CSV table of C-alpha atoms in Angstrom, one decimal:
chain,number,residue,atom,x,y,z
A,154,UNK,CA,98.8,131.6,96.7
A,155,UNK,CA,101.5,129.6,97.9
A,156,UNK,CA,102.9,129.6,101.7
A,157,UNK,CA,106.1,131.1,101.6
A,158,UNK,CA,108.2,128.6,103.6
A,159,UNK,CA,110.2,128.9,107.0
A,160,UNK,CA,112.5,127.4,109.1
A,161,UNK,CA,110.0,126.2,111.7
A,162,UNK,CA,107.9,124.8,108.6
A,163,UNK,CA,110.8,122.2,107.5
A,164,UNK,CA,110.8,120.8,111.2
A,165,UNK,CA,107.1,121.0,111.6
A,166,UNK,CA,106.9,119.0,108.4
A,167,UNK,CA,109.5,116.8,108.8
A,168,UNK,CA,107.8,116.4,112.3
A,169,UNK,CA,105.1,115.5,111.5
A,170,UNK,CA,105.3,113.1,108.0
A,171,UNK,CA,108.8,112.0,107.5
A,172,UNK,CA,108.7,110.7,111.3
A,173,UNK,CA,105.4,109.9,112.1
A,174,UNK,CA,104.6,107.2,114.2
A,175,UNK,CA,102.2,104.0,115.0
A,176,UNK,CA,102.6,100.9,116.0
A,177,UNK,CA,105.0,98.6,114.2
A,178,UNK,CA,104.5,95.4,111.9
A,179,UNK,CA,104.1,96.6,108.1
A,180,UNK,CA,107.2,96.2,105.5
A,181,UNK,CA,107.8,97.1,102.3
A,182,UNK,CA,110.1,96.1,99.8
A,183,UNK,CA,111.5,98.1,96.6
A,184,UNK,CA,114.1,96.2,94.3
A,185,UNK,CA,115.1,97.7,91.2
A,186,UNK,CA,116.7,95.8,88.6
A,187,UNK,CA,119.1,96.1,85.6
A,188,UNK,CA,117.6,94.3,81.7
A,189,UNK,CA,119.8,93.4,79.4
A,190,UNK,CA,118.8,91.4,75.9
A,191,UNK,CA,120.2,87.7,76.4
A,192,UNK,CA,121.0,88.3,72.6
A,193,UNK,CA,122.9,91.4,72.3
A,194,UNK,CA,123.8,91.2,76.3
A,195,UNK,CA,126.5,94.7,75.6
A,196,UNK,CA,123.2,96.7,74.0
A,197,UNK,CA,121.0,98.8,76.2
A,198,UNK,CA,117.2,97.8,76.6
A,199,UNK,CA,115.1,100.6,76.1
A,200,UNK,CA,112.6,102.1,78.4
A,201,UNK,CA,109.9,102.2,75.5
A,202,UNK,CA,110.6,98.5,74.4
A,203,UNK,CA,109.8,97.7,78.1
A,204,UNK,CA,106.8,99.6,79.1
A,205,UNK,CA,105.2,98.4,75.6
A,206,UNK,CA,105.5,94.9,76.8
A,207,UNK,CA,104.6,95.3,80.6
A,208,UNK,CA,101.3,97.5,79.3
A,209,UNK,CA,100.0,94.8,77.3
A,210,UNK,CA,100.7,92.3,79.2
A,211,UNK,CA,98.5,94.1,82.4
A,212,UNK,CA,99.2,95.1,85.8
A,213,UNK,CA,101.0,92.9,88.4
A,214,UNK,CA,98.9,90.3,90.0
A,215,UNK,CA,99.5,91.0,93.8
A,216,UNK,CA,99.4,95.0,93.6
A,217,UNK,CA,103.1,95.9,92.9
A,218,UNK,CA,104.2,99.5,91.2
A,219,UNK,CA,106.1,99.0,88.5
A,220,UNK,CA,108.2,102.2,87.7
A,221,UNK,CA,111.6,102.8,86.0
A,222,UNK,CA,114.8,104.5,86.5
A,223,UNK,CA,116.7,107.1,84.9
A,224,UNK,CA,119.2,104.3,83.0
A,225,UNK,CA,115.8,102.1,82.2
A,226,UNK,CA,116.1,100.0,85.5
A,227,UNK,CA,113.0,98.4,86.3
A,228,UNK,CA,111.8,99.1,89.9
A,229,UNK,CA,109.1,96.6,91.7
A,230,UNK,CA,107.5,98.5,94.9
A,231,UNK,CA,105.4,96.3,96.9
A,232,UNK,CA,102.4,97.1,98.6
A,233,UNK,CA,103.1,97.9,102.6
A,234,UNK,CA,102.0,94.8,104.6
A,235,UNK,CA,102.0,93.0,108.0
A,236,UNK,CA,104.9,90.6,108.4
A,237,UNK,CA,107.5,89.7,106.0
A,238,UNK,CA,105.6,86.6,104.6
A,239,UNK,CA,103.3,88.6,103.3
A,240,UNK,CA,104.9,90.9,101.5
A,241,UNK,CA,107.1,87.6,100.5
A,242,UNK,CA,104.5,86.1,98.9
A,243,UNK,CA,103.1,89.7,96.9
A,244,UNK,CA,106.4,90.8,95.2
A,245,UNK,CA,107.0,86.7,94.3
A,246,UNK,CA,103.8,86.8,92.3
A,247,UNK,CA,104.9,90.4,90.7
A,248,UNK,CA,108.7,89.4,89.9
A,249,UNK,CA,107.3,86.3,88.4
A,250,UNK,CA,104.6,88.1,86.2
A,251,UNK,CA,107.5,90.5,85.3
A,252,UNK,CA,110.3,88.3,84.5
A,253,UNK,CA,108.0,86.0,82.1
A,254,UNK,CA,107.1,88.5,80.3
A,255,UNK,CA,110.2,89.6,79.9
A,256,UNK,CA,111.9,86.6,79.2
A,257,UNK,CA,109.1,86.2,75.8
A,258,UNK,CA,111.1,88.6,74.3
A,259,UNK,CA,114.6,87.5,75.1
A,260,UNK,CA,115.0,90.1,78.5
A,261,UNK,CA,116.4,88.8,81.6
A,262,UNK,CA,117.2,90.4,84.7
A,263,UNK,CA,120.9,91.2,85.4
A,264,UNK,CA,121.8,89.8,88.9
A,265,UNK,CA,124.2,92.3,90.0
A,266,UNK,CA,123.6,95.8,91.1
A,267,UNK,CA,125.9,97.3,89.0
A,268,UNK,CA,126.0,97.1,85.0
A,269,UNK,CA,129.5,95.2,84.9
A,270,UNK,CA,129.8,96.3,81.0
A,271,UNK,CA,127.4,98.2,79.5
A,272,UNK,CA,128.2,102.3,80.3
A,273,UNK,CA,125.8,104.5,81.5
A,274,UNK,CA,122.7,105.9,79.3
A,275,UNK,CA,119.9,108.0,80.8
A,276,UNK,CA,116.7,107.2,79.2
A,277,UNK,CA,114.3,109.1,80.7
A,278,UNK,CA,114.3,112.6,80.0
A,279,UNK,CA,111.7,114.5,82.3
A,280,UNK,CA,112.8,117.8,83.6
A,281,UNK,CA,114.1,116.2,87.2
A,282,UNK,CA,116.1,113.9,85.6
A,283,UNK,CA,117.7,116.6,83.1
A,284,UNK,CA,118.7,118.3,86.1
A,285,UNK,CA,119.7,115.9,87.9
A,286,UNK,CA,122.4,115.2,85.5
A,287,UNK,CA,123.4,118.2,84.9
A,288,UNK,CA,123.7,119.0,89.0
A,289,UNK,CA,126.5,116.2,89.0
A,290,UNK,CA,128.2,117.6,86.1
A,291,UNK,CA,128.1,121.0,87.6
A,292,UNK,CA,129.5,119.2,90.3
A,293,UNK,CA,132.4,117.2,88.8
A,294,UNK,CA,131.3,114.5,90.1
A,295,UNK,CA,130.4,111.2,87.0
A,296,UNK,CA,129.6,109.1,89.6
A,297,UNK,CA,126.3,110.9,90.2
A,298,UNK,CA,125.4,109.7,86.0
A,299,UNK,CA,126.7,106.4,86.6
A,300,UNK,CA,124.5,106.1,89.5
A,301,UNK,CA,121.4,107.3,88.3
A,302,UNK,CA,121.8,105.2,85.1
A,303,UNK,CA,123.8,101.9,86.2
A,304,UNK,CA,123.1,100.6,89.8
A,305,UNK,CA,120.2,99.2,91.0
A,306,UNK,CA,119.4,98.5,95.0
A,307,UNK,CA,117.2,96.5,97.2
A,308,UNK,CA,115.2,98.7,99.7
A,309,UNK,CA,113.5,98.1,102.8
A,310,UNK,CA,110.9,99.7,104.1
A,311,UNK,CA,110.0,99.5,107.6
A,312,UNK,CA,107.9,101.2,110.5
A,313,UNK,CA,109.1,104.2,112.5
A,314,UNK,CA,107.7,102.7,116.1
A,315,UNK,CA,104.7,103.1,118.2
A,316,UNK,CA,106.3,106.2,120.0
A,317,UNK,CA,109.0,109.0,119.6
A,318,UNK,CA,111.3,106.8,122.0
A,319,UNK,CA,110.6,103.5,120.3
A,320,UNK,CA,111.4,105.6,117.0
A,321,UNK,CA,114.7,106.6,118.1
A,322,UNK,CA,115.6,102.9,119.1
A,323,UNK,CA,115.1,101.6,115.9
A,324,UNK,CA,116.5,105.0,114.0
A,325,UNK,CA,119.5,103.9,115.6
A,326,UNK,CA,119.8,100.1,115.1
A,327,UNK,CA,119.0,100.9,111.5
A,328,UNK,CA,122.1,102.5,110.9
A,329,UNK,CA,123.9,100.5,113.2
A,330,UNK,CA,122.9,97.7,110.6
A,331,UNK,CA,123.4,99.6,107.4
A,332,UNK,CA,127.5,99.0,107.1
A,333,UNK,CA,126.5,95.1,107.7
A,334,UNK,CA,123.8,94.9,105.2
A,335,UNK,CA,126.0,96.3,102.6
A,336,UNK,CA,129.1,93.7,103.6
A,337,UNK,CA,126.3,91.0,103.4
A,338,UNK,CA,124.6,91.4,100.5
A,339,UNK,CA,127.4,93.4,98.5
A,340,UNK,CA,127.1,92.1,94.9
A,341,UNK,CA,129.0,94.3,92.5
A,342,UNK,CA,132.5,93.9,92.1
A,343,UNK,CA,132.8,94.3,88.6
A,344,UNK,CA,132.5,97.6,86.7
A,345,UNK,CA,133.4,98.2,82.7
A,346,UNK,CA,134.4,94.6,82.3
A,347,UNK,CA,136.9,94.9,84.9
A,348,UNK,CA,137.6,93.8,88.9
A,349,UNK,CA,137.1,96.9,91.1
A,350,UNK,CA,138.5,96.2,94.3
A,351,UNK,CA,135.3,96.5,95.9
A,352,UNK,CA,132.7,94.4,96.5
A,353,UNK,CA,130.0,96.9,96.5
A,354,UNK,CA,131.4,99.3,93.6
A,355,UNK,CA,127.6,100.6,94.1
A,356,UNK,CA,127.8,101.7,97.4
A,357,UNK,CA,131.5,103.5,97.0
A,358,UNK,CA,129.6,105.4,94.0
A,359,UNK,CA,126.9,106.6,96.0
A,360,UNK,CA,130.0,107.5,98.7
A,361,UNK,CA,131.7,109.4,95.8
A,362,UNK,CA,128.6,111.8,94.8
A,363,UNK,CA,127.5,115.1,96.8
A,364,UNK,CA,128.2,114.3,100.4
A,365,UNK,CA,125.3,116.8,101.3
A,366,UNK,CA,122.7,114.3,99.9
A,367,UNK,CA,124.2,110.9,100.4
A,368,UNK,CA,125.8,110.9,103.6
A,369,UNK,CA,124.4,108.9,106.4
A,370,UNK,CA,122.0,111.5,108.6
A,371,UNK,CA,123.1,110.0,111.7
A,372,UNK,CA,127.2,109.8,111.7
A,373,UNK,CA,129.2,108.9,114.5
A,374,UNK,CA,130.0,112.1,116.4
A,375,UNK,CA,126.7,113.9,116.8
A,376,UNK,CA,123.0,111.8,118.0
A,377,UNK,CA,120.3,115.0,118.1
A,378,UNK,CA,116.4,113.6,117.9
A,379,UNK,CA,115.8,111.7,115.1
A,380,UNK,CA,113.5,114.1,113.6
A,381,UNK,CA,116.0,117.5,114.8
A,382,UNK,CA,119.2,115.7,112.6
A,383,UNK,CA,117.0,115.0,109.1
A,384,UNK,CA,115.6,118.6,109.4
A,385,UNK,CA,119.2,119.2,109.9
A,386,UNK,CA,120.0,117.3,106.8
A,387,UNK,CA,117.9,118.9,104.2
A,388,UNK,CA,118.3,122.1,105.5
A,389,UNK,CA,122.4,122.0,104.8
A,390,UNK,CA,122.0,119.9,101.8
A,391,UNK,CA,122.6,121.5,98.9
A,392,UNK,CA,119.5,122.2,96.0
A,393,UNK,CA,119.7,120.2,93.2
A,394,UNK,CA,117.2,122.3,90.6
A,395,UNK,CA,114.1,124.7,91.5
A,396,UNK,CA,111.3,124.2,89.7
A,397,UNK,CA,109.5,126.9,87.7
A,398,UNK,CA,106.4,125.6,89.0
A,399,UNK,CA,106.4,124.6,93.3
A,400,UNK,CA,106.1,121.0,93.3
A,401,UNK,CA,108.2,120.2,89.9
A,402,UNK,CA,106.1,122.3,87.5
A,403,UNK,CA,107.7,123.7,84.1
A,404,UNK,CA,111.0,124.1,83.4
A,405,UNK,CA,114.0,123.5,86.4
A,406,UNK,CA,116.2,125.3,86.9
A,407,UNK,CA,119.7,123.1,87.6
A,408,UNK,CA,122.2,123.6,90.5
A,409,UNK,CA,121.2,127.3,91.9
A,410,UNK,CA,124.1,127.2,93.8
A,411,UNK,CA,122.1,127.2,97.2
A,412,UNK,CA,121.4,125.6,100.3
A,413,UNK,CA,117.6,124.8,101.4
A,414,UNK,CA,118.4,126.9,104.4
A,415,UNK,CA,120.2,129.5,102.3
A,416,UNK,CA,117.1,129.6,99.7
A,417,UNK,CA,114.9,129.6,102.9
A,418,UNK,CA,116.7,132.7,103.8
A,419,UNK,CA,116.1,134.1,100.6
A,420,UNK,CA,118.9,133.2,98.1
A,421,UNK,CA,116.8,131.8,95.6
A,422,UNK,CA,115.5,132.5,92.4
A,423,UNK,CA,111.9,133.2,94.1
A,424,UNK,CA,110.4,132.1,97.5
A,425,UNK,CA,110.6,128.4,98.6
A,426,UNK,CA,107.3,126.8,99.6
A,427,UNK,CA,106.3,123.7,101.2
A,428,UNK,CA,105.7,121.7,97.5
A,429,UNK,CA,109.5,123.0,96.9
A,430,UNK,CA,110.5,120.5,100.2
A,431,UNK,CA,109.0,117.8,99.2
A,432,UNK,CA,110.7,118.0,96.2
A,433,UNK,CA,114.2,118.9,98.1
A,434,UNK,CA,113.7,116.0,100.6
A,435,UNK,CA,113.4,113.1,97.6
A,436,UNK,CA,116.3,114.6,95.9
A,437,UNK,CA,118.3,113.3,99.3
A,438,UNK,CA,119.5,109.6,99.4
A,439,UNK,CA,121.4,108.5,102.7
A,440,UNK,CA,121.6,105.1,103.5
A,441,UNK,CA,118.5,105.2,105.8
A,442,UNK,CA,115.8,107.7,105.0
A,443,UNK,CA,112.8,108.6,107.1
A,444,UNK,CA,109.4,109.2,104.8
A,445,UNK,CA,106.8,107.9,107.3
A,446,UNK,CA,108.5,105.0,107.5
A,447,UNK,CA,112.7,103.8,107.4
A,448,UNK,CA,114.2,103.4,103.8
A,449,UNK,CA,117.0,101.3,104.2
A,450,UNK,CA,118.6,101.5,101.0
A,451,UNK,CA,122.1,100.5,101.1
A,452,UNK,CA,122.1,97.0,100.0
A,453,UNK,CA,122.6,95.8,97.1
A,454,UNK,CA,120.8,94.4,94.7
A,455,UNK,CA,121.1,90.4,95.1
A,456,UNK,CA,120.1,87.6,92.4
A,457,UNK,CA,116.8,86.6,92.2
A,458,UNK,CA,116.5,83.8,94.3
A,459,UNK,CA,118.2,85.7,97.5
A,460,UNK,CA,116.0,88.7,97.2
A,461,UNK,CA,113.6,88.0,99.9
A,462,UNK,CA,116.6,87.5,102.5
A,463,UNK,CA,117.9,91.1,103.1
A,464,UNK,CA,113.7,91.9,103.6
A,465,UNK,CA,113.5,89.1,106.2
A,466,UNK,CA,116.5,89.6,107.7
A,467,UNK,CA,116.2,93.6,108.1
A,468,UNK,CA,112.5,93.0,109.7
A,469,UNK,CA,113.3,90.4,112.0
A,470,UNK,CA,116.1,92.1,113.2
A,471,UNK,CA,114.2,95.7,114.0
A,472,UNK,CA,110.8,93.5,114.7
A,473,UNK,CA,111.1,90.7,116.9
A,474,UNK,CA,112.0,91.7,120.2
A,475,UNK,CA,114.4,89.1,120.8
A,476,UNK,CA,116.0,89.4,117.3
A,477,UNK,CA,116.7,93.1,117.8
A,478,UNK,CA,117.8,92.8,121.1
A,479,UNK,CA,120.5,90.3,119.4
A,480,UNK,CA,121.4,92.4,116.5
A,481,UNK,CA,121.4,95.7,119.1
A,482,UNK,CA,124.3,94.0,121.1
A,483,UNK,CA,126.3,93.0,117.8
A,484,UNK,CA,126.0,96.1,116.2
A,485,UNK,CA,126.8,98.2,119.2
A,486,UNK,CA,130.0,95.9,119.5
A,487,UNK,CA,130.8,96.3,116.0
A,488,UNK,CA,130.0,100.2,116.0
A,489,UNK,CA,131.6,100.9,119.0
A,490,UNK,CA,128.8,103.2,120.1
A,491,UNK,CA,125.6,104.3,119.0
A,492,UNK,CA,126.1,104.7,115.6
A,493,UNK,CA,128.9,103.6,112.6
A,494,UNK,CA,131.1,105.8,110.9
A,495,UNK,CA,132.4,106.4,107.8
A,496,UNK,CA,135.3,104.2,107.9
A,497,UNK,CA,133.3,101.6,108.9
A,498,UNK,CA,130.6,102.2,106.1
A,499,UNK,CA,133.3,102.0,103.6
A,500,UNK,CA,135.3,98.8,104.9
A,501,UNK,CA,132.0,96.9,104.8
A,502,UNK,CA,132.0,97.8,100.9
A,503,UNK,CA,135.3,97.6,99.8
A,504,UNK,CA,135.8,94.1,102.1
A,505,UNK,CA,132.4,92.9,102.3
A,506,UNK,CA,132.9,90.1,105.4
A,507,UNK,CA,136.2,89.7,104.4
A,508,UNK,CA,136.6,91.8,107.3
A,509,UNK,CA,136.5,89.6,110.3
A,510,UNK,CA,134.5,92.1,112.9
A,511,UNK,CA,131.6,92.7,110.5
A,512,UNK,CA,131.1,89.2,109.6
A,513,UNK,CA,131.1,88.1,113.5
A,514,UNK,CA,128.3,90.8,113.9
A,515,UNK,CA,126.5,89.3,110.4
A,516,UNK,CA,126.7,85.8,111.8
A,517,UNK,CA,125.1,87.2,115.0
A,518,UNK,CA,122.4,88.9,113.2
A,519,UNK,CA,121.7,86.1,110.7
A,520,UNK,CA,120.9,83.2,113.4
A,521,UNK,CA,118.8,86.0,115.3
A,522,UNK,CA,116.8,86.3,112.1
A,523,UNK,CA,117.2,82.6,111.7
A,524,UNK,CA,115.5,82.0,115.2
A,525,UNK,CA,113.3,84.9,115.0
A,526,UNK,CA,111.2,84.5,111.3
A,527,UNK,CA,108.8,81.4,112.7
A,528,UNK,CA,107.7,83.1,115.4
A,529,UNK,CA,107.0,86.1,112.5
A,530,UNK,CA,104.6,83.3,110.7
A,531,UNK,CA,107.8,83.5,108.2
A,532,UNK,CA,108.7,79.4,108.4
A,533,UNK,CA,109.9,79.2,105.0
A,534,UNK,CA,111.9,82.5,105.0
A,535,UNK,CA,113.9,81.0,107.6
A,536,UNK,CA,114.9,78.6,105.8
A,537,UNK,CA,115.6,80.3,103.0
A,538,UNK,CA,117.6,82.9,105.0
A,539,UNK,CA,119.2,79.7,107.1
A,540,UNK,CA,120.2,78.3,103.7
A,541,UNK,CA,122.1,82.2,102.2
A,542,UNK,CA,123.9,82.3,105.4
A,543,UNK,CA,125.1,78.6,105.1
A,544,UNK,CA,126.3,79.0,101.9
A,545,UNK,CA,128.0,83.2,101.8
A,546,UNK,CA,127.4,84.7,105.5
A,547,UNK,CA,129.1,81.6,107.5
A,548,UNK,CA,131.7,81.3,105.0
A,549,UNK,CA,132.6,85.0,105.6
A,550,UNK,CA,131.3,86.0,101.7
A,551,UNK,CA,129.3,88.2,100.0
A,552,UNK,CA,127.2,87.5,96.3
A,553,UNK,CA,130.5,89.6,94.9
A,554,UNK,CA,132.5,86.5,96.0
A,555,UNK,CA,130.2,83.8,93.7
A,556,UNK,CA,131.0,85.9,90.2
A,557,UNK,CA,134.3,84.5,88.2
A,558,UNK,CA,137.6,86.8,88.1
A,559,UNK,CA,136.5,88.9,92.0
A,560,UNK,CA,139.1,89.0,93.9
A,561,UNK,CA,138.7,88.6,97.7
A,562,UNK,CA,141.3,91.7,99.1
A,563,UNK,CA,141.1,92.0,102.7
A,564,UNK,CA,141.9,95.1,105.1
A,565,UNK,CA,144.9,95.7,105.0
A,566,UNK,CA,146.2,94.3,101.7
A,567,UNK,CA,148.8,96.3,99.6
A,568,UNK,CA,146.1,97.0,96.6
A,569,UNK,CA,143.5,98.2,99.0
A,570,UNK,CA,145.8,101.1,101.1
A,571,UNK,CA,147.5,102.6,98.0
A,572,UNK,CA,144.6,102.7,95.7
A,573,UNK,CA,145.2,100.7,93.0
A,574,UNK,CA,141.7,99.2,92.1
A,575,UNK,CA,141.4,103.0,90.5
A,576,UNK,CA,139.2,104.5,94.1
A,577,UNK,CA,139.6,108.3,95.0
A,578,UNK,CA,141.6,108.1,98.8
A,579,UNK,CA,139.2,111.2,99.5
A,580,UNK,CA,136.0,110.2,98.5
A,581,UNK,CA,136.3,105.9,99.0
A,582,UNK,CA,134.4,106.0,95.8
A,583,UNK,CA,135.6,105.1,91.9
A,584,UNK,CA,136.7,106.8,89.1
């Protein structure tokens, strides 16, 4: 029978796996990516087409997961490994592997992270997905669809720290990072053929859908522990289905109307247990989420050749001593205290570093990494890193820069304060 769940069970839990700890030095790296047919580029690829030609065509040489989202993006999770070379070198082999076989049938990676014209179609129909959607239509909110079915990101996985202080050090710089990761490697300025207005259109959707789930956990007024503010987090965040079955059995029932804590309390359809949480807790998305290790999944996805630069840049920065002593210093400057806020989040993706204060703290940040990756055993990453930031982050741009008809609008610019790139003032996100 299963454990009826409490209060104290959600922070012992969340305790005890989402912020466990050890010492430092594997990464991770998830990058999910949109397929379009280079023949009928405005058609969607289907997820059947591409799981026939990546099962016969065998598993990925260096150990990657290959899984898909909702809209039929491919996602590519490396293993976990020590040092960013490493895991370089693992998800090279397995993007290569994947793109060749994909480009034998006349696939090809699209190198933005939003679909600039093809609208949003789920694929994938299993129960979580089915209520997924219909939680965000419940909801009013379409930018919920459109993200489940036409971005794709680059994530970052990294370790918690050796100890609950260490933890909360690098919990902190994390977030302190996110807004300049986003301005950095922003890359999706186009959206349904047309300019947006931002240069990460991806991040201002995510901004635009159930603030309960997609919010950053640690904002700028309030800094419990670490571990206190994410129990915190689920706990207010609203439920997006209950399964019939604990632990996404059956059929789910969408959008009960509840809190975790209220269902907890005993508002929901029957008693929540501690397979219902884990559930709960990967319905949540904030820019930095704990799961044993930091997700850091506000950036962008970048084209192919820059991929391995927001990983090598992210893990020198919280890694190397010197290089996150550098980046702690620039972000706290840029930040203002401990932590960003929302306006700040939301001026990195609408400007990218066309706002001057975040791309004096990405400069900063990028010739730490610079400095930092050789004494990582990461040579050529630093140069490859070196050679992004000579060519976007010193010249104060972003990928969204580099596509044809973006234009550059800058805080403060007549289009960006009265809303004419089609953004809701309350949200920051689309239409």
């Amino acid at each position: 029978m299963a454990h009826h769940m409490t209060t104290e069970d959600v922070h012992e839990y969340i305790n005890g796996v989402c912020f466990k700890t050890g010492p430092p030095g594997k990464v991770g790296i998830e990058t999910e990516w949109l397929v379009a047919d280079s023949a009928h580029p405005s058609a969607p690829v289907t997820v059947d087409r591409l799981t026939a030609l990546l099962e016969a065509s065998g598993p990925p040489p260096a150990g990657s997961a290959v899984t898909f989202e909702p809209g039929g993006q491919i996602e590519l999770s490396s293993p976990a490994l020590p040092g960013p070379a490493r895991v370089h070198e693992a998800l090279a082999a397995d993007l290569d592997h994947v793109t060749k076989i994909l480009s034998g049938d006349g696939l090809h990676l699209v190198e933005t992270a939003l679909d600039p014209v093809r609208p949003p179609v789920r694929q994938l129909r299993l129960p979580r997905y089915t209520a997924m959607e219909r939680f965000f239509t419940n909801h009013r909110q379409p930018s919920g669809y459109t993200m489940m079915c036409s971005t794709a990101s680059l994530q970052v996985c990294l370790d918690t720290g050796s100890d609950p202080a260490e933890s909360r050090a690098r919990w902190e710089l994390v977030h302190r990072l996110g807004p300049v990761l986003v301005a950095a490697f922003a890359n999706s300025a186009v959206w349904r053929g047309r300019p947006t207005g931002w240069k990460s259109t991806r991040w201002a959707i995510w901004a635009a859908t159930d603030a309960t789930r997609t919010r950053p956990v640690l904002d700028h007024d309030s800094h419990p522990d670490p571990a206190t503010a994410w129990a915190a987090y689920a706990l207010a965040a609203n439920v997006m289905a209950v399964p019939e079955i604990p632990g996404g059995g059956g059929t789910w029932t969408a959008d009960p109307g509840i809190t975790l804590a209220e269902w907890i309390a005993g508002q929901g359809p029957r008693p929540a247990t501690l397979a219902d949480l884990e559930v709960h807790l990967s319905t949540l998305f904030p820019p930095v989420r704990p799961r044993g290790w930091w997700e850091l999944r506000m950036i962008d996805a970048v084209p192919v050749r820059w991929w391995p630069v927001p990983m090598a840049l992210a893990t020198a920065l919280v890694d190397d001593p010197r290089a996150r002593a550098a980046a702690e210093e620039a972000t706290e400057k840029l930040c203002g205290g401990p932590s960003p806020d929302r306006h700040l989040w939301l001026r990195s993706a609408q400007y990218g570093l066309g706002d001057p204060a975040v791309a004096e703290c990405a400069r900063a940040c990028f010739d730490a990494a610079v400095e930092a990756l050789p004494r990582m055993g990461a040579a050529g990453l630093a140069s490859l890193v070196d050679d992004y930031a000579d060519r976007l982050t010193r010249r104060g741009l972003c990928p969204a820069d580099t596509r044809p008809s973006v234009p550059s609008p800058r805080p403060g610019d007549a289009g960006a304060r009265t809303g004419r790139t089609g953004t809701h003032r309350d949200s920051g996100g689309p239409r």
